[in-house]
Tab-separated table of C-alpha atoms and ligand atoms in Angstrom:
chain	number	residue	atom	x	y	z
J	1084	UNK	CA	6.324	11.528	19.220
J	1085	UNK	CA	6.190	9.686	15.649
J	1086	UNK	CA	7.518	12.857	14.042
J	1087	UNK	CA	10.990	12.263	14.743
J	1088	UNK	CA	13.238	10.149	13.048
J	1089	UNK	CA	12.596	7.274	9.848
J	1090	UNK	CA	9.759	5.866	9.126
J	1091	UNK	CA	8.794	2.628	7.693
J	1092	UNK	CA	5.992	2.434	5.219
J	1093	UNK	CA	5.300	-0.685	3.566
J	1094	UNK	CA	3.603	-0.362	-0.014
J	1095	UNK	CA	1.718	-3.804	-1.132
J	1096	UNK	CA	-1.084	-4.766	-2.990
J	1097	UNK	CA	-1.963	-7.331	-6.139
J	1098	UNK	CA	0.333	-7.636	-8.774
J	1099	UNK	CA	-0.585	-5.328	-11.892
J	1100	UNK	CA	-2.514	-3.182	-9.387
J	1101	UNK	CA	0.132	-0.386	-10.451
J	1102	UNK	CA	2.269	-0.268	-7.186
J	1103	UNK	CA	5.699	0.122	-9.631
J	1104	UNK	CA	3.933	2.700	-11.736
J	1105	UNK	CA	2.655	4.810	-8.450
J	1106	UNK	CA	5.845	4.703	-6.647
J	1107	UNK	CA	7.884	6.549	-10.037
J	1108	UNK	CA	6.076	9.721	-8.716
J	1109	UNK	CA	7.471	9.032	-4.756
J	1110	UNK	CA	10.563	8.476	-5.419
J	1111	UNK	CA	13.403	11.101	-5.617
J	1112	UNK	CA	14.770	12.045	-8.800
J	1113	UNK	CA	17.091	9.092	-9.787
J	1114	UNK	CA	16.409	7.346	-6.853
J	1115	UNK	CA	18.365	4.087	-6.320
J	1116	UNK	CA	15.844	1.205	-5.373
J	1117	UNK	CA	16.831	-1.926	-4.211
J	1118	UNK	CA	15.788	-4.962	-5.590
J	1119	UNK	CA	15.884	-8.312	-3.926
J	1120	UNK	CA	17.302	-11.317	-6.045
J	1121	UNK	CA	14.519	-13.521	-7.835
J	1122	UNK	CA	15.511	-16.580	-5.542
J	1123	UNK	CA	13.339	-14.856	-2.623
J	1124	UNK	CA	10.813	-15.942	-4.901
J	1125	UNK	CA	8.547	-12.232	-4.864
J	1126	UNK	CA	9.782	-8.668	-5.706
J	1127	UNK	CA	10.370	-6.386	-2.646
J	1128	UNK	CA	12.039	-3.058	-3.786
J	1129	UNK	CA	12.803	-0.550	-1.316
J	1130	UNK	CA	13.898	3.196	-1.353
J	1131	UNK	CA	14.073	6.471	0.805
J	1132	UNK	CA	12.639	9.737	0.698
J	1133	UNK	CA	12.848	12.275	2.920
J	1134	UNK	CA	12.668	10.416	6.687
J	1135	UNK	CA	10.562	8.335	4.693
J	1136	UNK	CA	11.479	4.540	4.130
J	1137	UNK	CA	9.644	2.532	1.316
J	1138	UNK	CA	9.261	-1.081	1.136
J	1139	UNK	CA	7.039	-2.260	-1.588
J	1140	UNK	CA	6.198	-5.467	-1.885
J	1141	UNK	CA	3.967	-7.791	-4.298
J	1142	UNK	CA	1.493	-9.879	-3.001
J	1143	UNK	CA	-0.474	-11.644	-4.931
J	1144	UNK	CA	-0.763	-15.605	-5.031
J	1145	UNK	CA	2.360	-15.692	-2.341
J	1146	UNK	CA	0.452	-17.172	0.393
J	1147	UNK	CA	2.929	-19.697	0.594
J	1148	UNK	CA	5.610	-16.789	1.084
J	1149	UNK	CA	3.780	-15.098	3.702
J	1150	UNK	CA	5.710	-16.495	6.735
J	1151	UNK	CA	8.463	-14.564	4.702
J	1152	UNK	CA	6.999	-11.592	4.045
J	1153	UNK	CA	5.794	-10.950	7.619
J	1154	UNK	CA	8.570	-10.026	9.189
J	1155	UNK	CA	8.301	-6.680	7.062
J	1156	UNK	CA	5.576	-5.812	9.246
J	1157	UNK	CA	8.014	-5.419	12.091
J	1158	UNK	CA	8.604	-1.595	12.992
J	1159	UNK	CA	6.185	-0.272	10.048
J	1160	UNK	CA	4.809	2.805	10.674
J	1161	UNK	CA	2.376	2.748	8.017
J	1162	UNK	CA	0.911	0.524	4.911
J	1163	UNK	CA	-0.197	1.782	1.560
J	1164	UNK	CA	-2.445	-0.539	0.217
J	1165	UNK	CA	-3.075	-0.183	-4.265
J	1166	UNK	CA	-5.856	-1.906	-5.715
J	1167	UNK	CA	-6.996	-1.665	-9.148
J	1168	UNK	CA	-10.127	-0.217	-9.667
J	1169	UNK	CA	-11.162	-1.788	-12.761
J	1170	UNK	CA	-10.508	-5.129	-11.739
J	1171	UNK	CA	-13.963	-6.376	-10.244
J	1172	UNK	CA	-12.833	-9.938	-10.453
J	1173	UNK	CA	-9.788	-9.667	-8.373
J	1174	UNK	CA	-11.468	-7.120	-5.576
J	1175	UNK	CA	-12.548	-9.720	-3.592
J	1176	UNK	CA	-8.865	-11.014	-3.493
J	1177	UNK	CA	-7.541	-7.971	-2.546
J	1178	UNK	CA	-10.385	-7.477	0.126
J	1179	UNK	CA	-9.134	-10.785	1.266
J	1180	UNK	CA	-5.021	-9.484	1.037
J	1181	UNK	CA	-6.010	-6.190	2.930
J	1182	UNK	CA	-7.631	-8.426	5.684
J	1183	UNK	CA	-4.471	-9.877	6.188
J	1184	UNK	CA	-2.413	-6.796	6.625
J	1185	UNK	CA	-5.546	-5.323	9.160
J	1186	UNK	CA	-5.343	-8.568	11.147
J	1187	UNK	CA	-1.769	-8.276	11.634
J	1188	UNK	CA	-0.872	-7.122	15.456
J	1189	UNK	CA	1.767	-4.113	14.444
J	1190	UNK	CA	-1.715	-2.982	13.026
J	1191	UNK	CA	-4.112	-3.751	15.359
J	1192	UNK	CA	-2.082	-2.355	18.466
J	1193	UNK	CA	-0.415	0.848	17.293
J	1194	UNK	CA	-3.248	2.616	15.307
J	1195	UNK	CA	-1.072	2.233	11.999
J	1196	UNK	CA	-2.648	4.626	9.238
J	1197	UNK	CA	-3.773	2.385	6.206
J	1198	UNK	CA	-3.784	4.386	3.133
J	1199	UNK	CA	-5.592	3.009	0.259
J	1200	UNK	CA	-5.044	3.975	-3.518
J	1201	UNK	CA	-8.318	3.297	-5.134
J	1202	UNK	CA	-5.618	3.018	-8.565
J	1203	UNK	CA	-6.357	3.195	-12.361
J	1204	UNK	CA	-9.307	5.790	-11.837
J	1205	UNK	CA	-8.462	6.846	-15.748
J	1206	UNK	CA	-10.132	3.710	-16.708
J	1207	UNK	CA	-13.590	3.637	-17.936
J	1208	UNK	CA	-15.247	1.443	-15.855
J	1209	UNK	CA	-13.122	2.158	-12.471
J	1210	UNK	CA	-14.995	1.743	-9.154
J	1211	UNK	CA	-15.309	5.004	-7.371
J	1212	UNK	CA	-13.700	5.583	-3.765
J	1213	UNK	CA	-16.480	5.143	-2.095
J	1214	UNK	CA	-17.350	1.498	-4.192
J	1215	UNK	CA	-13.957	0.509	-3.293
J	1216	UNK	CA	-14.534	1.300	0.225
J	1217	UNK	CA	-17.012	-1.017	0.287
J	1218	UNK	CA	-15.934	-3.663	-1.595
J	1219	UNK	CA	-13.006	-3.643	0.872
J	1220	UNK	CA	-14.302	-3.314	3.803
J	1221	UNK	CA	-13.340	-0.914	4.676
J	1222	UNK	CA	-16.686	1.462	5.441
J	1223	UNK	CA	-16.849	-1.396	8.435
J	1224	UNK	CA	-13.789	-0.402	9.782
J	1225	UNK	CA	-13.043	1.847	13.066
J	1226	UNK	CA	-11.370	4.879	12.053
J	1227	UNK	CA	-10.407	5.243	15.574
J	1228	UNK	CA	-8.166	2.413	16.122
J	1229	UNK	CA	-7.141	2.351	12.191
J	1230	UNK	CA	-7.284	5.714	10.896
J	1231	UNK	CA	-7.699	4.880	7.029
J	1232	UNK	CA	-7.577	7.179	3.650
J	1233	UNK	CA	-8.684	6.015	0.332
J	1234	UNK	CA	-7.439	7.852	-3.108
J	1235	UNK	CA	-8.433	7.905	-6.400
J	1236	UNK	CA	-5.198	7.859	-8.095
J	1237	UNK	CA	-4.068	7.634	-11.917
J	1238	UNK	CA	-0.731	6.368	-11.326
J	1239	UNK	CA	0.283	7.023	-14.955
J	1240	UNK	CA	0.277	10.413	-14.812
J	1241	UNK	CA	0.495	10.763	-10.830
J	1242	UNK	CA	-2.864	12.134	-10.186
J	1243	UNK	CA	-3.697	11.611	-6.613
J	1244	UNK	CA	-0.244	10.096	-5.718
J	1245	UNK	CA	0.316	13.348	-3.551
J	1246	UNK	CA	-2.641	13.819	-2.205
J	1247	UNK	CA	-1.995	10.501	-0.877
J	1248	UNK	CA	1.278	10.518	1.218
J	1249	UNK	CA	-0.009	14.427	2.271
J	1250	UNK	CA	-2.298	12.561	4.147
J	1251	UNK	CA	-0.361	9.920	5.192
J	1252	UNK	CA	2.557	12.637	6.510
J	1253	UNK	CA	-0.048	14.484	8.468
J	1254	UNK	CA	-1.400	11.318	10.118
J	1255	UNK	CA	1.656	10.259	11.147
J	1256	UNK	CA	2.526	13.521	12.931
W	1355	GDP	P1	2.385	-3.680	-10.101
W	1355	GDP	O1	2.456	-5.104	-10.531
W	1355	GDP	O2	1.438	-3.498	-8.960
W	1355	GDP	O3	3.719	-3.076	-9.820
W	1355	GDP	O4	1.708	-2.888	-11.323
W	1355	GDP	P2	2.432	-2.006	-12.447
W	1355	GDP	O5	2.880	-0.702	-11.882
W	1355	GDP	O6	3.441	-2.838	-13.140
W	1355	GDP	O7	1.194	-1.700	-13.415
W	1355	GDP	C1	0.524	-2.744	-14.091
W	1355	GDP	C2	-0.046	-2.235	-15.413
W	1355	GDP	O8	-1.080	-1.274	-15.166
W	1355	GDP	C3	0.989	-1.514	-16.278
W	1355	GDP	O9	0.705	-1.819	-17.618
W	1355	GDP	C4	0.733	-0.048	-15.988
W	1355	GDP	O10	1.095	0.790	-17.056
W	1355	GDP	C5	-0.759	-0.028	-15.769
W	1355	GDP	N1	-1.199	1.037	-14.840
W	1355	GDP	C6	-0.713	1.281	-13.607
W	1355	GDP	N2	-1.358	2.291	-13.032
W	1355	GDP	C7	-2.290	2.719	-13.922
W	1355	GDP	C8	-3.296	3.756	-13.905
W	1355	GDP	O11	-3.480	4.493	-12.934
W	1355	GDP	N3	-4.055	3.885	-15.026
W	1355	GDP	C9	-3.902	3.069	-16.116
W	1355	GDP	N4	-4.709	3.284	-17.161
W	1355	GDP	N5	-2.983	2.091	-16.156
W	1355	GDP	C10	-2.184	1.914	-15.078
């Protein structure tokens, strides 16, 4: 089964949706994250916990770096997906950034769990889950051959973040 070994979960989503804030409360204590150089031309930091691999990865406005970032889709066992919740301009760009990651075969052919962090729910003004849903798409989508999770999370204090990956872990089992 999936339960055994490393697994590969990619974390993306628009830039200043608070992926580098969230990820401070997965990582170990003192973790050591790898950063690629600038020349790659986005940011793709990776670390470990547990039998849990991270790769997180920035996506906004690289369209032109796709073909690049693809090939992190190889051997993924799951995708986290952060939007900001307060930014109602830039949902339909994200809708349009999670389409891409749902269209790609390693998700449409192994029933990869998409978990969605429904991020900066602190805010004053934040869509609620179940907005975000919908703005996403996500309502639409069949839980059967994607199972899919969304979170409200306050990634500057953690709320949510655990919550989260619990449901992620169990998924995966
Ligand atoms: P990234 O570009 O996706 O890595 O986003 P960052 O983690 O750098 O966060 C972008 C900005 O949003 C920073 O100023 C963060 O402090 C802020 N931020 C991130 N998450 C939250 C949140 O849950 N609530 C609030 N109020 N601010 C947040």
């Amino acid at each position: 089964g999936r339960s055994r070994g490393n697994m590969r979960i990619l974390v993306v989503g628009l830039d200043n949706s608070g992926k580098s804030t969230l990820i401070e409360h997965i990582k170990p204590n003192k973790a050591s994250t790898f950063e690629a150089t600038p020349t790659v031309g986005f940011q793709v930091q990776e670390f470990a916990k547990n039998n849990l691999n991270f790769t997180v990865i920035d996506m906004s406005g690289q369209s032109r770096y796709r073909t690049l970032w693809e090939h992190y889709f190889c051997n993924v066992h799951a995708v986290i997906f952060v939007v900001d919740s307060t930014d109602r301009v830039r949902m339909c760009v994200a809708k349009e950034e999670l389409e891409e990651v749902l269209k790609h075969d390693e998700v449409q052919n192994s029933g990869m769990p998409i978990l969605v962090y429904a991020n900066k729910g602190d805010l004053p003004g934040s869509m609620s889950r179940q907005e975000c849903a919908d703005e996403l798409g996500l309502s639409g989508l069949n839980d059967e051959q994607t199972p899919w999770h969304i979170e409200k999370s306050n990634a500057l204090v953690g709320l949510g973040v655990e919550e989260g990956v619990n449901w992620l872990v169990q998924t995966l089992q």
